[in-house]
GROMACS .gro file of C-alpha atoms in nm:
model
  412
    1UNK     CA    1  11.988  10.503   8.651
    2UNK     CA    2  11.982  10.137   8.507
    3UNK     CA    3  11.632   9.953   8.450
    4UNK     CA    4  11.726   9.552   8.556
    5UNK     CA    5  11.558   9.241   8.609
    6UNK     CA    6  11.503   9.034   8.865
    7UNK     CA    7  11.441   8.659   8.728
    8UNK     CA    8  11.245   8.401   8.920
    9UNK     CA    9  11.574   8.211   9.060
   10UNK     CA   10  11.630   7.808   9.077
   11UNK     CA   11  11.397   7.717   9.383
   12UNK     CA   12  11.511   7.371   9.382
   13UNK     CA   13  11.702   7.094   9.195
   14UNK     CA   14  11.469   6.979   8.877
   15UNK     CA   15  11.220   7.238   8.922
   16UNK     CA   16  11.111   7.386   8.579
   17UNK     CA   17  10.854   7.662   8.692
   18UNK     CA   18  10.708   7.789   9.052
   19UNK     CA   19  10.352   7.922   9.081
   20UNK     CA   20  10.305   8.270   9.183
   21UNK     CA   21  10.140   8.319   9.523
   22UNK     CA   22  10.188   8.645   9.656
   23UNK     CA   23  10.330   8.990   9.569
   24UNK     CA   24  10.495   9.183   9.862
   25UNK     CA   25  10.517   9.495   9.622
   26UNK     CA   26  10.321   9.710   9.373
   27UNK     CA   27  10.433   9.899   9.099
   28UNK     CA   28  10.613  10.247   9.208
   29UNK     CA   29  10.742  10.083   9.538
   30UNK     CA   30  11.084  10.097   9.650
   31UNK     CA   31  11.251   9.878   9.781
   32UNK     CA   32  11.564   9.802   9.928
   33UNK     CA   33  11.867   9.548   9.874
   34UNK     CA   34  11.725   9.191  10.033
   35UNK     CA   35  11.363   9.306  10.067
   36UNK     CA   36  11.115   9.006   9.965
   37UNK     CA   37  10.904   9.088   9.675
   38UNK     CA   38  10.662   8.783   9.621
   39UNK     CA   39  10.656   8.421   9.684
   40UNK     CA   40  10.639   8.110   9.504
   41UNK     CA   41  10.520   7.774   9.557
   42UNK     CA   42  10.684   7.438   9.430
   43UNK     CA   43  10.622   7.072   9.528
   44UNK     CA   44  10.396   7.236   9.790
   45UNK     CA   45  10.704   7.433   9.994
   46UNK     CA   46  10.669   7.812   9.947
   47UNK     CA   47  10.964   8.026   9.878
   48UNK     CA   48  11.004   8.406   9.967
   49UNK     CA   49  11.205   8.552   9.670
   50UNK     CA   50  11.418   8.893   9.790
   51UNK     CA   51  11.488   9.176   9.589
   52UNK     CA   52  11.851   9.187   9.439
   53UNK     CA   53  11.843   9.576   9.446
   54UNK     CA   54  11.814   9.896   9.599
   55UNK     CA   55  11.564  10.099   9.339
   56UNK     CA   56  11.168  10.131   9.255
   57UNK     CA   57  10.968   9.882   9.127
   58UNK     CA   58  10.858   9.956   8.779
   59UNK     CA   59  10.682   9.712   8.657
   60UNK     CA   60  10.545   9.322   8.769
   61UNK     CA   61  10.522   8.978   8.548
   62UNK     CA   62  10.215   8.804   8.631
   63UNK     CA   63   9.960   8.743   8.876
   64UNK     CA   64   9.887   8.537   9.158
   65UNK     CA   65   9.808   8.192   9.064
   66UNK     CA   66   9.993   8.242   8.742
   67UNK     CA   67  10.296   7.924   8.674
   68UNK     CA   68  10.642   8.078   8.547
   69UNK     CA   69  10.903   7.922   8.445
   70UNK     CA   70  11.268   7.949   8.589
   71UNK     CA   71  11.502   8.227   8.457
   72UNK     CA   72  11.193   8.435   8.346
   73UNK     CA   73  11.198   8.817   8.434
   74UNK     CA   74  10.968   8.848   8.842
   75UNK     CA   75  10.978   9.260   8.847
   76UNK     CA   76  11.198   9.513   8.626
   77UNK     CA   77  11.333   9.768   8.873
   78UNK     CA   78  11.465  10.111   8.821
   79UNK     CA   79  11.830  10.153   9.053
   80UNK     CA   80  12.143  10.245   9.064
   81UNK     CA   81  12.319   9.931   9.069
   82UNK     CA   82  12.502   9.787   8.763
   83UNK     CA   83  12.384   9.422   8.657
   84UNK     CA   84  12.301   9.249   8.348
   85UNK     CA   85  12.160   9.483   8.084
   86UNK     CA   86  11.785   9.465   8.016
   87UNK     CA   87  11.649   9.512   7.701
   88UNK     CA   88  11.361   9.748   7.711
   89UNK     CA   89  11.050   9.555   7.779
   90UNK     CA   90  10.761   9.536   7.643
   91UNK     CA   91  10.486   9.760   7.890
   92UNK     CA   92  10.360   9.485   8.115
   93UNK     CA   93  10.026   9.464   8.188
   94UNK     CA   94   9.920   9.451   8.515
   95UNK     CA   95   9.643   9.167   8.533
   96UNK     CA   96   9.310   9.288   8.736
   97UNK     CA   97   9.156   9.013   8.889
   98UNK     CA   98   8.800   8.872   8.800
   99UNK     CA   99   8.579   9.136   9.019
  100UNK     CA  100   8.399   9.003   9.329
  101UNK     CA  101   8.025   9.021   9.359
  102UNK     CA  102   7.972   9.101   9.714
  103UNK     CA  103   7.623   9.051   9.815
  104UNK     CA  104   7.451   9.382   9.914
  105UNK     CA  105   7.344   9.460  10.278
  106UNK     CA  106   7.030   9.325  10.409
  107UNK     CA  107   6.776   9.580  10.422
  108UNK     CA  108   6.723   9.780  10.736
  109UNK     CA  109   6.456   9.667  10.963
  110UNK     CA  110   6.230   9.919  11.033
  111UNK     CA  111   6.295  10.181  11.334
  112UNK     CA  112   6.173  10.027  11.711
  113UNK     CA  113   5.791  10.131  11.743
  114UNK     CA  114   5.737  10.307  12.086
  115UNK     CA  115   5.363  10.184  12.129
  116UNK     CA  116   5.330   9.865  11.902
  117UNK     CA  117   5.181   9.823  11.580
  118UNK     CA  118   4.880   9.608  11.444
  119UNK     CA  119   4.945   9.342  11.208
  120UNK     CA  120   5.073   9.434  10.874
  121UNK     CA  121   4.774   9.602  10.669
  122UNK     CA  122   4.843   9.644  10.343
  123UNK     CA  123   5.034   9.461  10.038
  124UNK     CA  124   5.413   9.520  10.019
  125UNK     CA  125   5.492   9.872   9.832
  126UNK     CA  126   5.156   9.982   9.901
  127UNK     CA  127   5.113  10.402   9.968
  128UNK     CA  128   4.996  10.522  10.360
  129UNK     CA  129   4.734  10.756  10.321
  130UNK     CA  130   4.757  10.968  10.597
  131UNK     CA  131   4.704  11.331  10.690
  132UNK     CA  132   4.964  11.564  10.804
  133UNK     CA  133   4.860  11.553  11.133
  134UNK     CA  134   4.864  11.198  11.173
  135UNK     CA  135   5.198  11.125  11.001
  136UNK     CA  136   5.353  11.386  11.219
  137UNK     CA  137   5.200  11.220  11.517
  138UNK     CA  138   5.325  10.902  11.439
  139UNK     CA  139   5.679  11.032  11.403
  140UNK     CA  140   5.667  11.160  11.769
  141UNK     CA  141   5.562  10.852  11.897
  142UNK     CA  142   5.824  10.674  11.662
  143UNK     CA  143   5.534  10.442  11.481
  144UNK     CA  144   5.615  10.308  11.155
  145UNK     CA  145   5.247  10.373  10.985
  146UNK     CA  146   5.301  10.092  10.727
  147UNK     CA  147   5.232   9.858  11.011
  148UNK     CA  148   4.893  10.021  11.080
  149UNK     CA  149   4.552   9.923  10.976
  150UNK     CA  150   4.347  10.221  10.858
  151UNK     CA  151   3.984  10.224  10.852
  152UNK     CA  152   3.923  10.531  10.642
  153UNK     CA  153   3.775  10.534  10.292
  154UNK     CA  154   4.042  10.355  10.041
  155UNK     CA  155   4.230  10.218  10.390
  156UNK     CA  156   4.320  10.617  10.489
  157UNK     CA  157   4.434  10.603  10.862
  158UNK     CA  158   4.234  10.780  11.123
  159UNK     CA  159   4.336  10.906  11.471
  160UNK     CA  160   4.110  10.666  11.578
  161UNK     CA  161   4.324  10.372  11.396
  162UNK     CA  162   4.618  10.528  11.617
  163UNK     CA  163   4.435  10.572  11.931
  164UNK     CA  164   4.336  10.166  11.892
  165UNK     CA  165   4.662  10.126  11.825
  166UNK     CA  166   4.826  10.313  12.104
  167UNK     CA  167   4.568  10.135  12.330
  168UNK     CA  168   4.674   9.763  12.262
  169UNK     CA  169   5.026   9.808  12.337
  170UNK     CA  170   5.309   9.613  12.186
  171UNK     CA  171   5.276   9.361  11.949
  172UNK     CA  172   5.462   9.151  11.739
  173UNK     CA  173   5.565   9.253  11.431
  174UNK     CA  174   5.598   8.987  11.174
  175UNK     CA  175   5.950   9.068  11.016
  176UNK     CA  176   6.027   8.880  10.650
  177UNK     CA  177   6.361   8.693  10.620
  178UNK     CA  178   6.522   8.935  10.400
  179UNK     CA  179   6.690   8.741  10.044
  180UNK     CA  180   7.034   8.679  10.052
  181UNK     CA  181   7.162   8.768   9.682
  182UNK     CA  182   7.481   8.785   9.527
  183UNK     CA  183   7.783   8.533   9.469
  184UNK     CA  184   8.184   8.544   9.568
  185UNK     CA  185   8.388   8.354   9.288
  186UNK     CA  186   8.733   8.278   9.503
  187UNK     CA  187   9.039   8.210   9.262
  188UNK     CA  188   9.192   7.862   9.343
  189UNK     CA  189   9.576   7.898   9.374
  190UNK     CA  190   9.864   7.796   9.574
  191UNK     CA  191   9.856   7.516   9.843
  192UNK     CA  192   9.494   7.468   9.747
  193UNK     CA  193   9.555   7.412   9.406
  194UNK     CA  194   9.803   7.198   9.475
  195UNK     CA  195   9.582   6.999   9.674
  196UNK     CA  196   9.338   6.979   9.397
  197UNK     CA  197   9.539   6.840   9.185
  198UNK     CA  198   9.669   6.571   9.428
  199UNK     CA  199   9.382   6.433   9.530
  200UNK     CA  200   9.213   6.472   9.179
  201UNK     CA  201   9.499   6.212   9.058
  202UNK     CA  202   9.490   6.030   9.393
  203UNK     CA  203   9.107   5.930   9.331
  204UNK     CA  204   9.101   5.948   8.953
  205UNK     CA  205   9.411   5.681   8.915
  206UNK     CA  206   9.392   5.471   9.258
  207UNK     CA  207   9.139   5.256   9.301
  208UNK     CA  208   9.054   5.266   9.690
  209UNK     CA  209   8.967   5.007   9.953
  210UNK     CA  210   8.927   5.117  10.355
  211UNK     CA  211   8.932   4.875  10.669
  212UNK     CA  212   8.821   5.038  10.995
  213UNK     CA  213   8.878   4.893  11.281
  214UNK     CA  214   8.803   4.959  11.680
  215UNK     CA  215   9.079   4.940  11.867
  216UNK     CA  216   9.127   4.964  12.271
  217UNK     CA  217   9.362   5.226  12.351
  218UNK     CA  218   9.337   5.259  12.684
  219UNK     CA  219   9.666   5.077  12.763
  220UNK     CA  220   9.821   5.303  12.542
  221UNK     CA  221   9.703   5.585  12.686
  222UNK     CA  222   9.806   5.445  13.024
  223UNK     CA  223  10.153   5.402  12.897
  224UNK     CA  224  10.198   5.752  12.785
  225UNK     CA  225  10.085   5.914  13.056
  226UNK     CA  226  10.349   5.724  13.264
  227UNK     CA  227  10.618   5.826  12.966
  228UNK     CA  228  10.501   6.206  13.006
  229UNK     CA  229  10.545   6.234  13.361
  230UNK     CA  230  10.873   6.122  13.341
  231UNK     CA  231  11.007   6.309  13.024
  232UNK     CA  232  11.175   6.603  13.214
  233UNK     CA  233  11.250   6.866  12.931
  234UNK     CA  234  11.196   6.652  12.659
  235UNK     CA  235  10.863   6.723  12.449
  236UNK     CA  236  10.506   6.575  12.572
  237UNK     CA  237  10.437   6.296  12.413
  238UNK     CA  238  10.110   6.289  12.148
  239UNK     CA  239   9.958   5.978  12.000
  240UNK     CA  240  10.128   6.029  11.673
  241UNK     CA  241  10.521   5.893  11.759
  242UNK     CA  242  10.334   5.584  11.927
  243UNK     CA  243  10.158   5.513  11.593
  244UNK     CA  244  10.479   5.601  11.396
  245UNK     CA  245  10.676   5.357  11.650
  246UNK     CA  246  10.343   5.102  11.599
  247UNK     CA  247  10.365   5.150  11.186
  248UNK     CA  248  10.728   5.102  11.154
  249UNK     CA  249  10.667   4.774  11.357
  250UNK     CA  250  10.391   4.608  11.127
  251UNK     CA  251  10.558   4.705  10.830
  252UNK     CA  252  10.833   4.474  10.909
  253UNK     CA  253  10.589   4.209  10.799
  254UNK     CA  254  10.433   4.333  10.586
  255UNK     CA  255  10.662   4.540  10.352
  256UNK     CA  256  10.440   4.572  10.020
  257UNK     CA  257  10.270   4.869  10.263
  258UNK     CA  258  10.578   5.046  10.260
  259UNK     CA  259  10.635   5.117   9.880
  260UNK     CA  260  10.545   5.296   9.611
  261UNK     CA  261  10.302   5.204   9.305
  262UNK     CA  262  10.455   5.364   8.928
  263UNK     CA  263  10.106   5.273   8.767
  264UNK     CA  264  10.283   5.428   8.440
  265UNK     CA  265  10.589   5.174   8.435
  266UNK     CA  266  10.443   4.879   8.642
  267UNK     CA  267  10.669   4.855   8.897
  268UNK     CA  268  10.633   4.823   9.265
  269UNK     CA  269  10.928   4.977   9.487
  270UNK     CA  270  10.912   4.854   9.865
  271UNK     CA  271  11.129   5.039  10.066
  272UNK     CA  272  11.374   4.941  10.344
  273UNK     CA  273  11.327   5.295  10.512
  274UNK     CA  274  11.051   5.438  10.643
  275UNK     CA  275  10.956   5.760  10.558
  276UNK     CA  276  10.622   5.892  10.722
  277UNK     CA  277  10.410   6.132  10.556
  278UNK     CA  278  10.221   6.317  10.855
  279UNK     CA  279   9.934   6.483  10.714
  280UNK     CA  280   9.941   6.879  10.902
  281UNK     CA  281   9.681   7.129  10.874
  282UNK     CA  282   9.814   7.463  10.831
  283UNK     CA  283   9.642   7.854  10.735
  284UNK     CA  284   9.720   7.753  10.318
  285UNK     CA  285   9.550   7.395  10.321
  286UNK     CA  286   9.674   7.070  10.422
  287UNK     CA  287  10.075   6.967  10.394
  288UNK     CA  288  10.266   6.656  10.442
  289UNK     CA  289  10.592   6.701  10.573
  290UNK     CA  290  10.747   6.370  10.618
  291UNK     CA  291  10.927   6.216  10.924
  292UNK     CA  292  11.230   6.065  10.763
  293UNK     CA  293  11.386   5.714  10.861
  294UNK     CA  294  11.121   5.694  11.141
  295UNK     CA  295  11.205   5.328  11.224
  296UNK     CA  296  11.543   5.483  11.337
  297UNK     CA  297  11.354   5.718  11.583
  298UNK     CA  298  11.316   5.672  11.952
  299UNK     CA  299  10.950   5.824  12.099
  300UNK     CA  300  11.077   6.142  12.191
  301UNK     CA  301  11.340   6.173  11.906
  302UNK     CA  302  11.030   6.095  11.710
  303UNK     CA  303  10.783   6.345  11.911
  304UNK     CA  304  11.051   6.631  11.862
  305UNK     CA  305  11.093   6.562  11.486
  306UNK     CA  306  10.722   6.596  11.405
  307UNK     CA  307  10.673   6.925  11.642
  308UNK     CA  308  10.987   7.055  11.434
  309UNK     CA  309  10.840   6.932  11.074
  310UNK     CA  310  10.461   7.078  11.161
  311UNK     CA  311  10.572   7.399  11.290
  312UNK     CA  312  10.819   7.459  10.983
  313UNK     CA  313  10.557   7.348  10.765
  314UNK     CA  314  10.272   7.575  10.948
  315UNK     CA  315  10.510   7.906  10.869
  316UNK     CA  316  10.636   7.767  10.548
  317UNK     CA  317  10.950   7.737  10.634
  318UNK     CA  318  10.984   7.386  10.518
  319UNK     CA  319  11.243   7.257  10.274
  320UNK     CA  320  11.168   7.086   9.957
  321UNK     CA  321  11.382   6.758  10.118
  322UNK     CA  322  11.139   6.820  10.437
  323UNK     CA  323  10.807   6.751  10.180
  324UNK     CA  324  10.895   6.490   9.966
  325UNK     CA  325  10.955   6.115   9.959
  326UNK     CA  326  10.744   5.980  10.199
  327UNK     CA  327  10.686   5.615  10.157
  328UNK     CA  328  10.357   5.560  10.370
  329UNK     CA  329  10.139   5.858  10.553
  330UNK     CA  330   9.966   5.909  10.880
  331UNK     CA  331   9.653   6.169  10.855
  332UNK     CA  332   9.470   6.247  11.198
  333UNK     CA  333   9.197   6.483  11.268
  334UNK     CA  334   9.306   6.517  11.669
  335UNK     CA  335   8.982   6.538  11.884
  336UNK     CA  336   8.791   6.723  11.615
  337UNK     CA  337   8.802   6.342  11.436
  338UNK     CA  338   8.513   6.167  11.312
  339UNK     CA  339   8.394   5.816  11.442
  340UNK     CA  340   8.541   5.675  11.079
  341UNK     CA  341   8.689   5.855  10.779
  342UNK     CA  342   8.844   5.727  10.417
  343UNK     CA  343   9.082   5.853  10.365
  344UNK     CA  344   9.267   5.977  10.054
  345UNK     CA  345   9.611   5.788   9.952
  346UNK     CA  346   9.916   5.990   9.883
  347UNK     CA  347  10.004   5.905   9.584
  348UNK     CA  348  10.227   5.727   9.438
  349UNK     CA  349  10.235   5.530   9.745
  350UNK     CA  350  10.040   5.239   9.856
  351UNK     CA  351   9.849   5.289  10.199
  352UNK     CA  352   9.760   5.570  10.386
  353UNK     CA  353   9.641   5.501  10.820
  354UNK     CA  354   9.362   5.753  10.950
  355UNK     CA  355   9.302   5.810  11.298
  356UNK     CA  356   8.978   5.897  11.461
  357UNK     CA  357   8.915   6.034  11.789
  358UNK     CA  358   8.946   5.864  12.099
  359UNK     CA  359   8.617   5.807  12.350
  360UNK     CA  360   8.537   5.635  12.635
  361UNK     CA  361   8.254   5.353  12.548
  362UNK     CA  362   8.102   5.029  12.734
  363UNK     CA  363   8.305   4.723  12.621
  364UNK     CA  364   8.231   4.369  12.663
  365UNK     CA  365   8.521   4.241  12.844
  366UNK     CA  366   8.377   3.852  12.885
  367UNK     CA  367   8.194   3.880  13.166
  368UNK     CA  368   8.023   4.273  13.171
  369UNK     CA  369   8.053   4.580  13.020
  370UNK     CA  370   8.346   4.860  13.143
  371UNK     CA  371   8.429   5.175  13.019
  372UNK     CA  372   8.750   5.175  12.802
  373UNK     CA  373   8.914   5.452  12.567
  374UNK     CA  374   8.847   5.308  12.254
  375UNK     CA  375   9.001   5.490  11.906
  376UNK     CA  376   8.891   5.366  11.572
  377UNK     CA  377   9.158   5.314  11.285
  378UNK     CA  378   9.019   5.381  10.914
  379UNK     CA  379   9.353   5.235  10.647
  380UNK     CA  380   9.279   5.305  10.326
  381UNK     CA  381   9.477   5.063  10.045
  382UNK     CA  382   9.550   5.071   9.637
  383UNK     CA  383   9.365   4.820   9.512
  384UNK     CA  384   9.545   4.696   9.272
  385UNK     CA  385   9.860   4.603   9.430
  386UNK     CA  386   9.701   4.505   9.793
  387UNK     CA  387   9.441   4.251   9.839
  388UNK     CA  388   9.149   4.287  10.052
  389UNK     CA  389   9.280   3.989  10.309
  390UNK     CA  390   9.645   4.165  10.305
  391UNK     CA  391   9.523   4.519  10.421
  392UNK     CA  392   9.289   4.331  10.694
  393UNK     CA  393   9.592   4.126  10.817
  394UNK     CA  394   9.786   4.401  10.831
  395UNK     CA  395   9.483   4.670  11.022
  396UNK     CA  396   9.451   4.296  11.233
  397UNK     CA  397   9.835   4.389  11.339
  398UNK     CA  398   9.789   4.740  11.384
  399UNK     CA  399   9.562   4.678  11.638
  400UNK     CA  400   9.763   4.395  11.833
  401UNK     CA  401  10.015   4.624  11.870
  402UNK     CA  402   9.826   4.956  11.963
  403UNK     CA  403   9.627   4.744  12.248
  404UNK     CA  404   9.989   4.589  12.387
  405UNK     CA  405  10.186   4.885  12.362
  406UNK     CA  406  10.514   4.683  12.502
  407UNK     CA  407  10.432   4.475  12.202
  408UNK     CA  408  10.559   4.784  12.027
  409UNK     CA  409  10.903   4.795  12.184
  410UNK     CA  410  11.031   4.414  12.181
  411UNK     CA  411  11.274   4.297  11.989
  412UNK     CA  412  11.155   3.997  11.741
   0.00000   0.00000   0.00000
């Protein structure tokens, strides 16, 4: 029996460490040849990392949230197998996370009253004085005698206080909110750390402006219904490979929104391609897999791409090359979408377009108000490298294009 172990691999070309966000195994399980034993995260794509052995886990390196570095020992497992000798380890410790303070239950109300009660008589905590009799004929009725006004000497409760009682009926009880204590500290790891620390350098380094503008879909809207009842088996057509098709188009003319800002060397890179970041929601926080060479892309090419690239990134599934090197990003809340939003700039590029929801409200076409789907568009823009006047231009063009769709499709 051989004790080996099984190193964090290479996840990727130029990756120095991976964080640690999940264990598939505890200590004394065994596992098979292939079996996944925890995954790691890098550049925001998650990697399942199998077991090289058939054997028993015997000890783990790490906890979740914890950053190793490449080549560095995952689990030591006890098999069979020959492999590269280990040299007896030092007893890991297995880390025990902060505990959780988990607020205690309410307290119970009290027990349904059969007959009703009076209002409450007495300060909080304060003893019933009651005789046998009366307690045990307040039990068979199933009234709660702290809720009962006694008369006696030193507020003792007489069968008369019951009888009165019995005699009004129901009423109300007046029930106290009960307090709420206790606190849950959640660890911040994986995707949502990563997050953190995007948009942390996003808003501490970029200095942000946002146009919104209103813009008149329903031509749009017109034109792809038409395109979806025509598509046969290709996929239904969403809003998003319009506005890719739309943002490829204005970028044309205006290429400084199509680059990247290195803040550290002072250079500006405009790109010939472009790459679109589309911002997807998924169960670990929000990814941006990125539609590569979109201006390349027909609609439906386009519409099957990003179905692909959310789906892949929604299970995880999504490679390294799949997450990286967008040059400008679309983020959309769908219907759930605010009237306007700011959104956050992926850096290091330059703009970032957010899309609101879509309703139907009176506008003035000249002569009288009609109802028309109107969407508004919220662009954010760094600062430094684009001028107020250039990101208004180019929102201005946005808009011409997404209110004459065929404007979208013609060759300059």
């Amino acid at each position: 029996m051989n004790t080996l172990p099984i190193k964090l691999p290479d996840v990727g070309e130029g990756v120095t460490e991976a964080e640690l966000v999940e264990w598939h195994v505890e200590v004394g399980d065994l596992v098979r040849e292939d079996d996944v034993i925890a995954a790691v995260m890098t550049d925001k794509a998650t990697v399942e990392i199998p077991s090289l052995y058939d054997g028993k886990i015997i000890a783990r390196t790490g906890e979740v949230g914890s950053v190793l570095a490449i080549g560095s020992d995952l689990v030591l497992i006890e098999t069979d197998a020959d492999g590269p000798a280990a040299a007896p380890p030092d007893p890991v410790e297995e880390v025990t996370p902060d505990p959780v303070v988990v607020a205690p239950a309410p307290p119970k109300a009290p027990a349904p009253v059969a007959h009703g009660t009076a209002r409450p008589p007495r300060p909080e905590n304060a003893p019933v004085l009651a005789s046998p009799a009366i307690r045990a004929r307040s039990r068979q009725a199933g009234l709660d005698l702290r809720q009962v006004t006694g008369t006696g000497p030193a507020g003792r409760i007489t069968p008369a206080d019951l009888d009165a009682v019995f005699e009004r009926g129901p009423a109300p009880v007046a029930t106290k909110p009960a307090k709420r204590v206790g606190s849950e500290q959640i660890k911040v790891v994986g995707m949502r750390r990563k997050i953190a620390e995007r948009m942390a350098l996003a808003n501490a380094r970029i200095p942000h402006i946002t146009v919104v503008e209103e813009v008149d879909v329903t031509a749009l809207e017109d034109l792809r219904g038409q395109l979806n009842k025509t598509r046969g088996d290709q996929p239904k057509l969403t809003l998003l490979p319009i506005l890719a098709a739309a943002l490829c188009k204005a970028v044309v003319d205006h290429p400084e929104m199509n680059a990247h800002f290195d803040d550290d060397a002072g250079f500006i890179t405009r790109h010939a391609p472009v790459h679109i970041g589309i911002a997807t929601m998924t169960d670990a926080g929000l990814t941006v897999p990125v539609l590569k060479h979109a201006e390349a892309l027909g609609l439906f090419q386009s519409a099957t791409e990003i179905a692909r690239l959310a789906e892949a990134a929604r299970t995880s599934k999504a490679t390294r090359d799949e997450m990286s090197g967008s040059t400008i990003t679309i983020t959309s809340l769908g219907p759930l979408g605010a009237i306007a939003t700011t959104p956050i700039i992926n850096h290091p590029e330059v703009a970032i377009l957010g899309v609101n929801k879509m309703a139907i409200r009176p506008h003035w076409d000249g002569q009288q108000f009609v109802p028309r789907k109107m969407m508004n568009l919220s662009a954010s823009f760094d600062h430094r490298v684009i001028d107020g006047w250039d990101a208004a231009v180019f929102v201005q063009k946005l808009k011409t294009l997404l209110e004459t769709p065929a404007l979208i499709f013609v060759e300059a």
